[in-house]
Coordinates of C-alpha atoms in Angstrom, one line a residue:
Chain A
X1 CA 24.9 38.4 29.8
X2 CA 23.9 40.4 26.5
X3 CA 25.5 37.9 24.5
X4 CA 22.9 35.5 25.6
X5 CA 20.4 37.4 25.9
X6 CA 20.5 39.2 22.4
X7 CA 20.9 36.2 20.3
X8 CA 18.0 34.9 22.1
X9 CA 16.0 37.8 22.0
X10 CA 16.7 38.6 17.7
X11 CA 15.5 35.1 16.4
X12 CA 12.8 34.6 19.0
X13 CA 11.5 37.8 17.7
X14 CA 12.5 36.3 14.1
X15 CA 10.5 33.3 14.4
X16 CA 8.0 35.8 16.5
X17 CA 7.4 37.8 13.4
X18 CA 7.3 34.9 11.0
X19 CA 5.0 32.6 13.1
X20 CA 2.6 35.6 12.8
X21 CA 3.2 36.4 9.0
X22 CA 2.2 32.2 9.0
X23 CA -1.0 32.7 10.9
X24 CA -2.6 35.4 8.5
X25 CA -1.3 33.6 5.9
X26 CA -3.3 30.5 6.8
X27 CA -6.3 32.3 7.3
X28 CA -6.3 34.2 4.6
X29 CA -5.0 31.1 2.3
X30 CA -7.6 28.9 4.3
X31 CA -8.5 26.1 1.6
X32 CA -11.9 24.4 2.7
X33 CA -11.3 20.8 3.4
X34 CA -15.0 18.1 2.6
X35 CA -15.9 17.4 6.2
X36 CA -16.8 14.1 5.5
X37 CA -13.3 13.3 4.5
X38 CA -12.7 13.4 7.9
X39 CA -15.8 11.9 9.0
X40 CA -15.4 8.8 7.2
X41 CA -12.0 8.3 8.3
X42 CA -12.7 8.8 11.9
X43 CA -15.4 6.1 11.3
X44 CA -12.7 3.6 10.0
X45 CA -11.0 1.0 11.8
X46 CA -7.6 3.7 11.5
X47 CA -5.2 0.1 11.7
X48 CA -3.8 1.1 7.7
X49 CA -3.3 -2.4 7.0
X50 CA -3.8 -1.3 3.2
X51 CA -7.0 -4.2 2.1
X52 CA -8.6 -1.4 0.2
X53 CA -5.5 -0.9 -1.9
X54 CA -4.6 2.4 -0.5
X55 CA -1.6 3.1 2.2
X56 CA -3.9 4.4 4.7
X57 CA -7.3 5.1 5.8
X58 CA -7.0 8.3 5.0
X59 CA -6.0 7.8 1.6
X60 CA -9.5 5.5 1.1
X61 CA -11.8 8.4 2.7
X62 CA -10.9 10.5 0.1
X63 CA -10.9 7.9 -3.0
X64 CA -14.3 7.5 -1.1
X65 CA -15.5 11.4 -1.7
X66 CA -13.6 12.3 -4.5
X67 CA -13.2 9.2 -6.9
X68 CA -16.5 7.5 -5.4
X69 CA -15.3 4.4 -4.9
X70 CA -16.7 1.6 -3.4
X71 CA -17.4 1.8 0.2
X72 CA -17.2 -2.1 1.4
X73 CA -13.4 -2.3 0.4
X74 CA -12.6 -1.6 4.4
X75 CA -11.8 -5.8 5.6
X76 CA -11.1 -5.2 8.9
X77 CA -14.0 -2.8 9.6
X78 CA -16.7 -5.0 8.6
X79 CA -20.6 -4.7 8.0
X80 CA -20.6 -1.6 11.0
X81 CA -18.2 0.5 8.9
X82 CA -19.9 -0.2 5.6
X83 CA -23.0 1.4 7.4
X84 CA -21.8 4.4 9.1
X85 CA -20.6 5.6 5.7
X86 CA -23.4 4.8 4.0
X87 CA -24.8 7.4 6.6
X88 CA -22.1 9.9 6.0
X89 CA -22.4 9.6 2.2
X90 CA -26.1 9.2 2.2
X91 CA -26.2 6.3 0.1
X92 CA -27.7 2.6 0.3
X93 CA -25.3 -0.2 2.3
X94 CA -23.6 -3.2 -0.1
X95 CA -21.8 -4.7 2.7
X96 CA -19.4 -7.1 1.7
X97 CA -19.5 -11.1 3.1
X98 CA -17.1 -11.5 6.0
X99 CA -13.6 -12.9 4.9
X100 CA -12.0 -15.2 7.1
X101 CA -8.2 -16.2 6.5
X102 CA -7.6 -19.9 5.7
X103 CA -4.2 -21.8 5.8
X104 CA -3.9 -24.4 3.1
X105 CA -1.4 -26.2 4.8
X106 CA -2.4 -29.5 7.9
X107 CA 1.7 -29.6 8.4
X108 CA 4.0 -27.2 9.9
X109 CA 4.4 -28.1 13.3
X110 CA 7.2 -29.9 15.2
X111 CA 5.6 -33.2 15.1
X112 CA 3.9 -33.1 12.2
X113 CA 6.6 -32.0 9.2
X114 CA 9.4 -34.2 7.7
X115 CA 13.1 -32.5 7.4
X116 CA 15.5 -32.2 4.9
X117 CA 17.8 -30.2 7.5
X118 CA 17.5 -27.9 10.6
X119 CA 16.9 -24.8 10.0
X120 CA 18.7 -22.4 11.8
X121 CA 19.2 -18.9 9.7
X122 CA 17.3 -15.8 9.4
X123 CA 13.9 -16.5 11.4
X124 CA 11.2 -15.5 8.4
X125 CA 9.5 -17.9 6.0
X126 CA 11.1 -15.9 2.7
X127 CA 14.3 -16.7 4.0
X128 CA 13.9 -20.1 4.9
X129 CA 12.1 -20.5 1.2
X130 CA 15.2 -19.4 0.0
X131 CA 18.0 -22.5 1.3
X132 CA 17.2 -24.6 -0.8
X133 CA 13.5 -24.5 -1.5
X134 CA 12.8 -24.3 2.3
X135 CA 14.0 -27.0 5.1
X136 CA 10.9 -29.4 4.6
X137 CA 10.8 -32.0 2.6
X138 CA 7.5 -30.8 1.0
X139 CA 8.2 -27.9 -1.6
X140 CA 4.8 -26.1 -0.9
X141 CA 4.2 -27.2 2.7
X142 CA 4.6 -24.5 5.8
X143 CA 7.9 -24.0 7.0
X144 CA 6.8 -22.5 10.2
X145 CA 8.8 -19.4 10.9
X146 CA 5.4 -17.1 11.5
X147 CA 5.8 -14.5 8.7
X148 CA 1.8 -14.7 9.0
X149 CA 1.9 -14.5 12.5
X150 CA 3.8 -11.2 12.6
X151 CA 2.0 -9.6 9.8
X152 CA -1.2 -9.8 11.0
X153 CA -2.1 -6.7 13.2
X154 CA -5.2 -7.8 14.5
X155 CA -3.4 -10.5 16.5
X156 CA -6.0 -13.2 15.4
X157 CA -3.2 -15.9 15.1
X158 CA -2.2 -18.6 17.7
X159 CA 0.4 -20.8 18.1
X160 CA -0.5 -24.4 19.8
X161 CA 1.7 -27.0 21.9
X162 CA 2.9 -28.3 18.5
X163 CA 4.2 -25.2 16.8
X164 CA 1.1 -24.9 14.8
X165 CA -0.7 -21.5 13.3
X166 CA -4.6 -21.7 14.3
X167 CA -6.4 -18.4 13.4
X168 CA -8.8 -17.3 15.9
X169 CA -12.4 -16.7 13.8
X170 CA -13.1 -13.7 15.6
X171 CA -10.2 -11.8 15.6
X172 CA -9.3 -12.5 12.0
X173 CA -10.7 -9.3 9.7
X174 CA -9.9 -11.1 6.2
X175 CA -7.5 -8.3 5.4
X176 CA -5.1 -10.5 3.8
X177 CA -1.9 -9.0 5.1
X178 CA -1.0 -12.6 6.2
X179 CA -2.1 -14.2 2.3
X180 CA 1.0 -11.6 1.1
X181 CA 2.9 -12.3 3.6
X182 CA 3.0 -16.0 2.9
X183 CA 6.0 -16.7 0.6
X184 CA 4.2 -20.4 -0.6
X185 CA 1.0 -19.2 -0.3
X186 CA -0.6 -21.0 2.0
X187 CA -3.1 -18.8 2.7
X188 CA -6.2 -17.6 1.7
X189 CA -9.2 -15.2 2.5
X190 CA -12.2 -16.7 2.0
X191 CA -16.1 -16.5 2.7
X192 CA -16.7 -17.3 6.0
X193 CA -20.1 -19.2 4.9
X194 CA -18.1 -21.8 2.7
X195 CA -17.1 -24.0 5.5
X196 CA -15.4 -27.1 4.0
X197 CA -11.4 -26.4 2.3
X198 CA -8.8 -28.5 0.8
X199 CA -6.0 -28.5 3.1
X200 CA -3.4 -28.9 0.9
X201 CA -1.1 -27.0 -1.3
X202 CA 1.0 -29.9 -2.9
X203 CA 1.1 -30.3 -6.4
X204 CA 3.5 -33.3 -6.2
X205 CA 2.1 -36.5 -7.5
X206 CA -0.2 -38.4 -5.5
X207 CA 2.6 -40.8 -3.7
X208 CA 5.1 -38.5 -4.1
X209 CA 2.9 -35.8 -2.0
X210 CA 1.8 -38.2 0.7
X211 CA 5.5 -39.1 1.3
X212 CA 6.7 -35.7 1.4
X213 CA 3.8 -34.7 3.8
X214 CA 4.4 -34.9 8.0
X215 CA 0.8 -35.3 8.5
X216 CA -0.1 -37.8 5.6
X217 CA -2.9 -35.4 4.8
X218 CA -1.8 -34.3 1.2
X219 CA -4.1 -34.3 -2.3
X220 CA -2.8 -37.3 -3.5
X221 CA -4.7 -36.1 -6.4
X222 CA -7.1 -39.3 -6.4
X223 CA -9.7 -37.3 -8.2
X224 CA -13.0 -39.1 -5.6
X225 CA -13.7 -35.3 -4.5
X226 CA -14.1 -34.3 -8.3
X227 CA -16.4 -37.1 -9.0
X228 CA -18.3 -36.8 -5.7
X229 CA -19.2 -33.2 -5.7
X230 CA -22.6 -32.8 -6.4
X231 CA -22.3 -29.1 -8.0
X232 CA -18.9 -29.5 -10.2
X233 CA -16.6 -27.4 -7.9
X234 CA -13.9 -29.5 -7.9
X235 CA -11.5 -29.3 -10.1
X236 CA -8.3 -31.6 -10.6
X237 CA -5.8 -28.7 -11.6
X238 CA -1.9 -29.5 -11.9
X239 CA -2.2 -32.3 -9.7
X240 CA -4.0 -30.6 -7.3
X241 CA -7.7 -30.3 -5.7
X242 CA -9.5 -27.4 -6.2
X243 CA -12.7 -25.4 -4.8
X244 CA -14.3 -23.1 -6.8
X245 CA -16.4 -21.3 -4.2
X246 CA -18.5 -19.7 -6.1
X247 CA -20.1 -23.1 -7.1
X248 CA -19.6 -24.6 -3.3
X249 CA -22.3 -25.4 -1.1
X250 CA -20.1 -26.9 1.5
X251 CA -22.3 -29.9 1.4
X252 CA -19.0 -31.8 3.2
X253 CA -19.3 -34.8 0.5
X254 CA -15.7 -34.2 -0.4
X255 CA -14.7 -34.3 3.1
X256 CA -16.7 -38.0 3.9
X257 CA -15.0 -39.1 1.3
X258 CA -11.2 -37.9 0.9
X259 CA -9.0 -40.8 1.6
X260 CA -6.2 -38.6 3.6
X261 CA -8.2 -36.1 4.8
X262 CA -7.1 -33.4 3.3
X263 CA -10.6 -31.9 3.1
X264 CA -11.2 -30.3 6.2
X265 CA -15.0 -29.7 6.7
X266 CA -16.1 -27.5 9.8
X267 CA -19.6 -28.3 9.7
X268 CA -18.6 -32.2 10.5
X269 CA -21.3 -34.0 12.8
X270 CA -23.1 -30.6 13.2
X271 CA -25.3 -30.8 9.8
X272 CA -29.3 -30.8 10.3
X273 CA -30.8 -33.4 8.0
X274 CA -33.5 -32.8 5.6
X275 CA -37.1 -33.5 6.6
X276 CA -40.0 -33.5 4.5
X277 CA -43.2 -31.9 5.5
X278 CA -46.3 -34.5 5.1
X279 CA -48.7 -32.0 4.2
X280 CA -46.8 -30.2 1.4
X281 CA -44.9 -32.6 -0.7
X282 CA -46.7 -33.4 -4.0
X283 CA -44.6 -36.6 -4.6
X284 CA -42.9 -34.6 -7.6
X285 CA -39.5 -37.1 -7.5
X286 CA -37.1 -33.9 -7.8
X287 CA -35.6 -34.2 -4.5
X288 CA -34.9 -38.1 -4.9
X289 CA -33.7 -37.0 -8.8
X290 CA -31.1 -34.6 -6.9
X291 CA -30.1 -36.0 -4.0
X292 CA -26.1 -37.1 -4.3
X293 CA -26.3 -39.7 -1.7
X294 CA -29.5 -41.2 -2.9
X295 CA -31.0 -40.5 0.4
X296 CA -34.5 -40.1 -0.7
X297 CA -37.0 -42.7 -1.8
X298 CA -40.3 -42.5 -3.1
X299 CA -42.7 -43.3 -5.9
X300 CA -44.3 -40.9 -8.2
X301 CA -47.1 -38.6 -6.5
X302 CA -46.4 -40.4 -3.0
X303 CA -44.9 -39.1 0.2
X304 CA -41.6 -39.2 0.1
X305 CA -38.9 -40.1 2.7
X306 CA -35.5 -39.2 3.6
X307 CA -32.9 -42.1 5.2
X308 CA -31.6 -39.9 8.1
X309 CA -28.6 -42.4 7.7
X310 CA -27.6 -41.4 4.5
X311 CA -28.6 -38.0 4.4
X312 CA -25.5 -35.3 4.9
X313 CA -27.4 -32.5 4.9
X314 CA -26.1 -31.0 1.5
X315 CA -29.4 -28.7 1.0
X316 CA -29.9 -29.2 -2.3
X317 CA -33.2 -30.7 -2.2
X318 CA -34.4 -27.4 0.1
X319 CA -33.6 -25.5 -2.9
X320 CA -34.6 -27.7 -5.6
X321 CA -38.1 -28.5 -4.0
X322 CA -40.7 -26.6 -6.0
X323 CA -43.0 -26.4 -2.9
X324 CA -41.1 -25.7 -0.5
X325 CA -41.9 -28.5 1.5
X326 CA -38.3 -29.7 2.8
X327 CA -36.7 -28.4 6.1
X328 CA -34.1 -29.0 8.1
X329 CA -34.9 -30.7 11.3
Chain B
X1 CA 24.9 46.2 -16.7
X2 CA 28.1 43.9 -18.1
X3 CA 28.4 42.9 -14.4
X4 CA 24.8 41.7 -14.7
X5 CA 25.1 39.6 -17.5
X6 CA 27.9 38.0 -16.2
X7 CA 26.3 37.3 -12.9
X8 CA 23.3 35.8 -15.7
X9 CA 25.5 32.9 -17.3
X10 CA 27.7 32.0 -14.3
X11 CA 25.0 31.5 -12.3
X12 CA 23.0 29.7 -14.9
X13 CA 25.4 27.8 -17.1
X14 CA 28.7 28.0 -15.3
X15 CA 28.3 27.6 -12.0
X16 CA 24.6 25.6 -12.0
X17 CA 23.3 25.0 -8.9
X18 CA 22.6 21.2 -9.8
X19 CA 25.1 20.3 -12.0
X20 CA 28.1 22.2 -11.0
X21 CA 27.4 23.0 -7.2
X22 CA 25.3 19.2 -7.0
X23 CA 22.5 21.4 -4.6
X24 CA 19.1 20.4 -4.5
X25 CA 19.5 17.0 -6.1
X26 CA 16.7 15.7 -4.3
X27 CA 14.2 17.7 -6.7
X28 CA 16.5 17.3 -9.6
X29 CA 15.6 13.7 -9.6
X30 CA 12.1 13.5 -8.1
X31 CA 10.3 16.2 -9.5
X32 CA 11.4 15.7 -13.1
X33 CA 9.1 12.9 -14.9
X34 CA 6.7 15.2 -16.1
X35 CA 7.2 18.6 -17.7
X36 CA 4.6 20.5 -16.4
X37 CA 5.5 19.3 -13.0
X38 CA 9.2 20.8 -13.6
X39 CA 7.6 23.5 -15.4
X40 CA 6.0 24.4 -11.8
X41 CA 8.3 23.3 -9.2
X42 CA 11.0 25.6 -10.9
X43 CA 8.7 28.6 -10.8
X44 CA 8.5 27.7 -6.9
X45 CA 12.0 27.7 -6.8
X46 CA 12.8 30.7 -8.5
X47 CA 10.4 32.3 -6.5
X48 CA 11.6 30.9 -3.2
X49 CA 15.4 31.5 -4.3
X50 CA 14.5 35.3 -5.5
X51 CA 13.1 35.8 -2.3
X52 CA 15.3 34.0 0.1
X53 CA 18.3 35.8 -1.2
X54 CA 16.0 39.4 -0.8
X55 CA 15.2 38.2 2.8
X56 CA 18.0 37.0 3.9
X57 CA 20.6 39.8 2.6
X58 CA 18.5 41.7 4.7
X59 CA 19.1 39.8 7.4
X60 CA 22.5 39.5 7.6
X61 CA 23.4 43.3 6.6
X62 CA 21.0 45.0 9.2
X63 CA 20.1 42.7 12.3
X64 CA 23.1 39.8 12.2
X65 CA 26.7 42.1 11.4
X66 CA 25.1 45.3 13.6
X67 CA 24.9 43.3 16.2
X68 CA 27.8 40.8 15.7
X69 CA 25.6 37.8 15.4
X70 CA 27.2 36.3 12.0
X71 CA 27.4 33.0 13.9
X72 CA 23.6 32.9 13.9
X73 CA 23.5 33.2 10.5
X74 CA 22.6 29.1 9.7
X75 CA 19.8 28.8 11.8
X76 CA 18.2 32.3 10.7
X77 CA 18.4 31.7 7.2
X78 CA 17.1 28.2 7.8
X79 CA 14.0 29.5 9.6
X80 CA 13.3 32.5 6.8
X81 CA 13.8 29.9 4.4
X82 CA 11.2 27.2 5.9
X83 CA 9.0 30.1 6.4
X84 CA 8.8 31.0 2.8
X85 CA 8.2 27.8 1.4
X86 CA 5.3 27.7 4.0
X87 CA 4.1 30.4 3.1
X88 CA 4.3 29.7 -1.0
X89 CA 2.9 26.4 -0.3
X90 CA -0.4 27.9 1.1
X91 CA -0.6 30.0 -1.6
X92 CA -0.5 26.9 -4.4
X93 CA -2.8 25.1 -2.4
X94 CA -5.2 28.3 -2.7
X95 CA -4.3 29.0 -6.1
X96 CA -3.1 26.4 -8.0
X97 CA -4.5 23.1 -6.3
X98 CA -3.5 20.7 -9.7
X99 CA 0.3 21.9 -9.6
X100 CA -0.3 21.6 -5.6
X101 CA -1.1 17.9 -6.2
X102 CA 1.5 17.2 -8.7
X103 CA 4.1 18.5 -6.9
X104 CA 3.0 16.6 -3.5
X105 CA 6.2 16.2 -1.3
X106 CA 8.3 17.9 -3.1
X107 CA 7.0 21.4 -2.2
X108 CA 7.8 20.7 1.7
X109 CA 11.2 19.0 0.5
X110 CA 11.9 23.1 -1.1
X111 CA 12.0 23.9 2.9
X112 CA 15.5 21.4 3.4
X113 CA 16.6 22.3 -0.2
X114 CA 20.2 22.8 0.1
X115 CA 20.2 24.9 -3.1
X116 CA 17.7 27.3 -1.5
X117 CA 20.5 28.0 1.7
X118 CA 23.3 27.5 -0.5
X119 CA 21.9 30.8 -2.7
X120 CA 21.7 32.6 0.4
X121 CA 24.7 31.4 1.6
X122 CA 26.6 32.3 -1.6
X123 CA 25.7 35.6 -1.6
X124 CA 26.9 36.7 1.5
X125 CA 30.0 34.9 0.8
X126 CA 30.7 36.4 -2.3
X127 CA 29.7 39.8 -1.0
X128 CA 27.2 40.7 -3.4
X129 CA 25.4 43.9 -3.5
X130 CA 21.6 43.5 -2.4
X131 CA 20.3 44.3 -6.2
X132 CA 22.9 41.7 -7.1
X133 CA 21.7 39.3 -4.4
X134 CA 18.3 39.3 -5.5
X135 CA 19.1 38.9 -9.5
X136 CA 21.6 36.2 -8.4
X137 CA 18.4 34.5 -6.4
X138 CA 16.5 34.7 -9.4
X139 CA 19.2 33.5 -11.9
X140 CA 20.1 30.7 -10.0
X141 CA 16.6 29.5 -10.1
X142 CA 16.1 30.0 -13.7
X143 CA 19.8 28.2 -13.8
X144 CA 17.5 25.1 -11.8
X145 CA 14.6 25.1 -13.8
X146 CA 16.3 24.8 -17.1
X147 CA 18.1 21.6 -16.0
X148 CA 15.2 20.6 -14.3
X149 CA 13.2 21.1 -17.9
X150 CA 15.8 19.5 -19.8
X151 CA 15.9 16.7 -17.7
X152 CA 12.2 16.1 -17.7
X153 CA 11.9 16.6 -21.5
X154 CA 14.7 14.1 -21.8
X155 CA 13.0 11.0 -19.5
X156 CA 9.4 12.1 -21.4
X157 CA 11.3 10.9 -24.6
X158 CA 13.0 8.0 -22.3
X159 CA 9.7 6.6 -21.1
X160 CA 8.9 5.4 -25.4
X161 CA 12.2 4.0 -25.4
X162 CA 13.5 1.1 -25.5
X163 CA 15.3 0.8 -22.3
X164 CA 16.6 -3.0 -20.7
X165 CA 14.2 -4.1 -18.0
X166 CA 16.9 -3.7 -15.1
X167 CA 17.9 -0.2 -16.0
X168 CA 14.5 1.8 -16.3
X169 CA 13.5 4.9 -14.5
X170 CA 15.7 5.9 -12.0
X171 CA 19.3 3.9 -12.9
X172 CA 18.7 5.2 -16.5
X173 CA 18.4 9.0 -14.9
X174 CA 21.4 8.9 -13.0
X175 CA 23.4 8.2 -16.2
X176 CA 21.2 11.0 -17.7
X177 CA 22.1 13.1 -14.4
X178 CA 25.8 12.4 -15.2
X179 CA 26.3 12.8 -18.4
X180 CA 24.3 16.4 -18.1
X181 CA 26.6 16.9 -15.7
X182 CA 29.5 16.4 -18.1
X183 CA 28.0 18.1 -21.0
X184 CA 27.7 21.5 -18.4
X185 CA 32.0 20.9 -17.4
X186 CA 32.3 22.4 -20.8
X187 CA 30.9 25.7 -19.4
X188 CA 33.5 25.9 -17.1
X189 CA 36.1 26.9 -19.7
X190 CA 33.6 30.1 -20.7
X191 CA 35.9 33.6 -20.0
X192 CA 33.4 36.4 -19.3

């Protein structure tokens, strides 16, 4: 019995003695932690999915109170947590514009893409990237093994009838796990306001791309976009269409006009139209001047009119009218 | 005091605790980028060693052989030992907060150091006296921190270098590590 007994009873007293000698020590070594480290980590979304650059959401409370860095870097958190620690830190709220994730891609389903070869190996995209530039016969096209699917932690992807990847608005954060995770990337986080993308990735040649694409929607690289856009933000780059969207005004031009629809624009049917107020307009000839579709007619210091038909609702003659007198109706 | 001074080089040159014994490679490897980092983390080794081997002599002489518990003696030393480092990490954090940063998860890491047990370990084996415990805790620190400071004054030099792309940073240390390692097999032939 003592042999049980008095092993138990010298190190339980050990660890007895040292547990205490640990308990003053902690008090009397007590270092004073910034309370609203903690504050401003409990008021994050906690998912560490690393958009603010660091590993956790711990790590971004305190680069917020130590190295005052921005406090808008949280994705996933939104406007909401931009505020509450603008509360804890006491300063003014920047919030950020919502991101929303974008794939560049209309293929990748099991109707809709053209084969080189089944793929059977390893089930992630990198891998299947890897046999031989990936089993579809477009070389930047999705090859539908769901690396974005199962990187995203907010669950904002689904998968439809045809095996295609549709990301659900309002679960998707913009954190842009799944724009890393995409070994052709395919993806992209973008301002939710611009509304009309190029859904393409292919920087084949024009015929060359639209015989390699499933869904005949690649840039065949016909340049009517470019030439279309009524603020320059196209750009014809390695064979490719591209937005800049910091010039975009989602006007959806480019998308009446792409030949293989490969400009996908949201707002499609669901524009307002410009109308000009009677009593305010001056007959200055701006709006007409700017209009891209030539929707506006009138003569100089007369009412003008807009052709409802023609009209696609760009906006440009709201903001270029110097008294205001354009709405949308 | 000849005894001493023997005690001195074998534990520091002869028998070193990294390069000889390979204990505590973990910090050997991690810690030793900077020099003032392996500047600190050796002072928290020799201190945890020197007192580890005070603590745990004690140990085993009066509470572990009176009461015929030597099978225990693992799990005690393990728990005075993760105690200690504890106990000096609280005190960096109060006193030293800069070297408490810079050291980061290697201070914790001192709790599973195998050198740390392996002093205590040693001196029971070798049946040291207690005086002789404690200076042999403290040499084989110092024994630590000078390859530790060797080894970070040599990758401080490395980082200008002109090493290939494939072999910088850690592949280039091992080599270091090994031919270190070599260079302290000459000690071996030393007759004191």
């Amino acid at each position: 019995m003592t042999q049980i007994v008095l092993p138990g009873i010298i190190v339980g007293s050990l660890g007895l003695v040292y547990g205490l000698i640990l308990a003053i020590a902690s008090k009397k070594f007590h270092v004073e932690v910034d309370p609203k480290i903690e504050k401003i980590a409990d008021s994050l979304p906690g998912v560490n999915c690393g958009a603010c650059g660091f590993p956790g959401c711990f790590g971004y409370a305190e680069g917020i109170v130590n190295k005052g860095l921005a406090i808008n870097l949280c994705a996933p958190g939104g406007a909401d947590t931009v505020k509450r620690i603008a509360d804890i830190m006491g300063i003014e709220a920047t919030a950020k514009e919502k991101k929303i994730a974008v794939i560049l891609c209309q293929s990748g389903g099991y109707e809709n893409t053209l084969l080189r070869y089944d793929y059977n190996g390893i089930a992630t995209c990198k891998a299947a990237v890897l046999l031989s530039n990936g089993p579809n016969y477009c070389n930047f096209g999705c090859v539908f093994q769901n690396d974005c699917v199962t990187s995203c932690k907010f669950g904002a992807f689904d998968i439809d009838k045809n095996g295609m990847r549709i990301i659900i608005p309002e679960k998707c954060t913009g954190c842009g796990a799944c724009e890393k995770a995409c070994p052709r990337n395919l993806i992209k986080v973008l301002p939710i306001s611009k509304q009309v993308h190029i859904l393409c990735s292919s920087h084949d040649k024009g015929p060359e791309a639209k015989r390699r694409c499933g869904s005949n929607t690649a840039c065949i690289n016909c340049g009517l976009c470019v030439k279309k856009c009524p603020v320059d933000a196209i750009t014809m780059n390695n064979d490719l269409a591209e937005i800049d969207y910091n010039k975009c005004i989602s006007c959806g031009l480019c998308a009446s006009i792409c030949p293989t629809k490969a400009i996908f624009d949201k707002l499609d049917g669901k524009r307002k139209k410009a109308y000009i107020l009677e009593e305010k307009c001056v007959g200055c000839t701006i709006c007409a001047k700017k209009c891209p579709v030539n929707a506006i007619t009138g003569e100089l210091k007369q009412l003008h009119k807009v052709n409802t038909e023609l009209c696609v609702g760009c906006g440009i003659c709201l903001q270029k009218c110097p008294v205001k007198a354009i709405q949308w109706r | 005091m000849g005894n001493i001074f023997t005690l001195a080089i074998s534990a520091i040159f002869i028998n070193n605790f990294v390069l000889t014994r390979f204990l505590g490679l973990c910090p050997y490897i991690g810690v030793s980028k900077k020099l003032d980092q392996a500047l600190g983390m050796g002072m928290a080794v020799i201190f945890v060693m020197s007192m580890a081997s005070t603590i745990t002599w004690m140990i085993h002489n009066y509470l572990l052989i009176p009461f015929d518990l030597v099978y225990l003696q693992t799990i005690a030393f393990i728990l005075t030992i993760a105690t200690l480092v504890q106990f000096v990490e609280m005190v960096i954090q109060k006193m030293a907060p800069s070297l408490y940063k810079s050291l980061g998860v290697f201070l914790p890491l001192i709790t599973t150091n195998c050198a740390v047990l392996g002093v205590s370990i040693i001196n029971i084996n070798e049946s040291l006296t207690f005086i002789e415990s404690i200076l042999h805790g403290i040499f084989a620190g110092i024994g630590f921190t000078v390859v530790l400071i060797i080894m970070a004054g040599l990758r401080e030099r490395l980082d200008k270098s002109p090493v290939p792309e494939s072999m910088k940073d850690l592949p280039i240390s091992f080599i270091l590590a090994g031919c270190m390692a070599l260079a302290f097999l000459g000690f071996a032939g030393f007759n004191i």
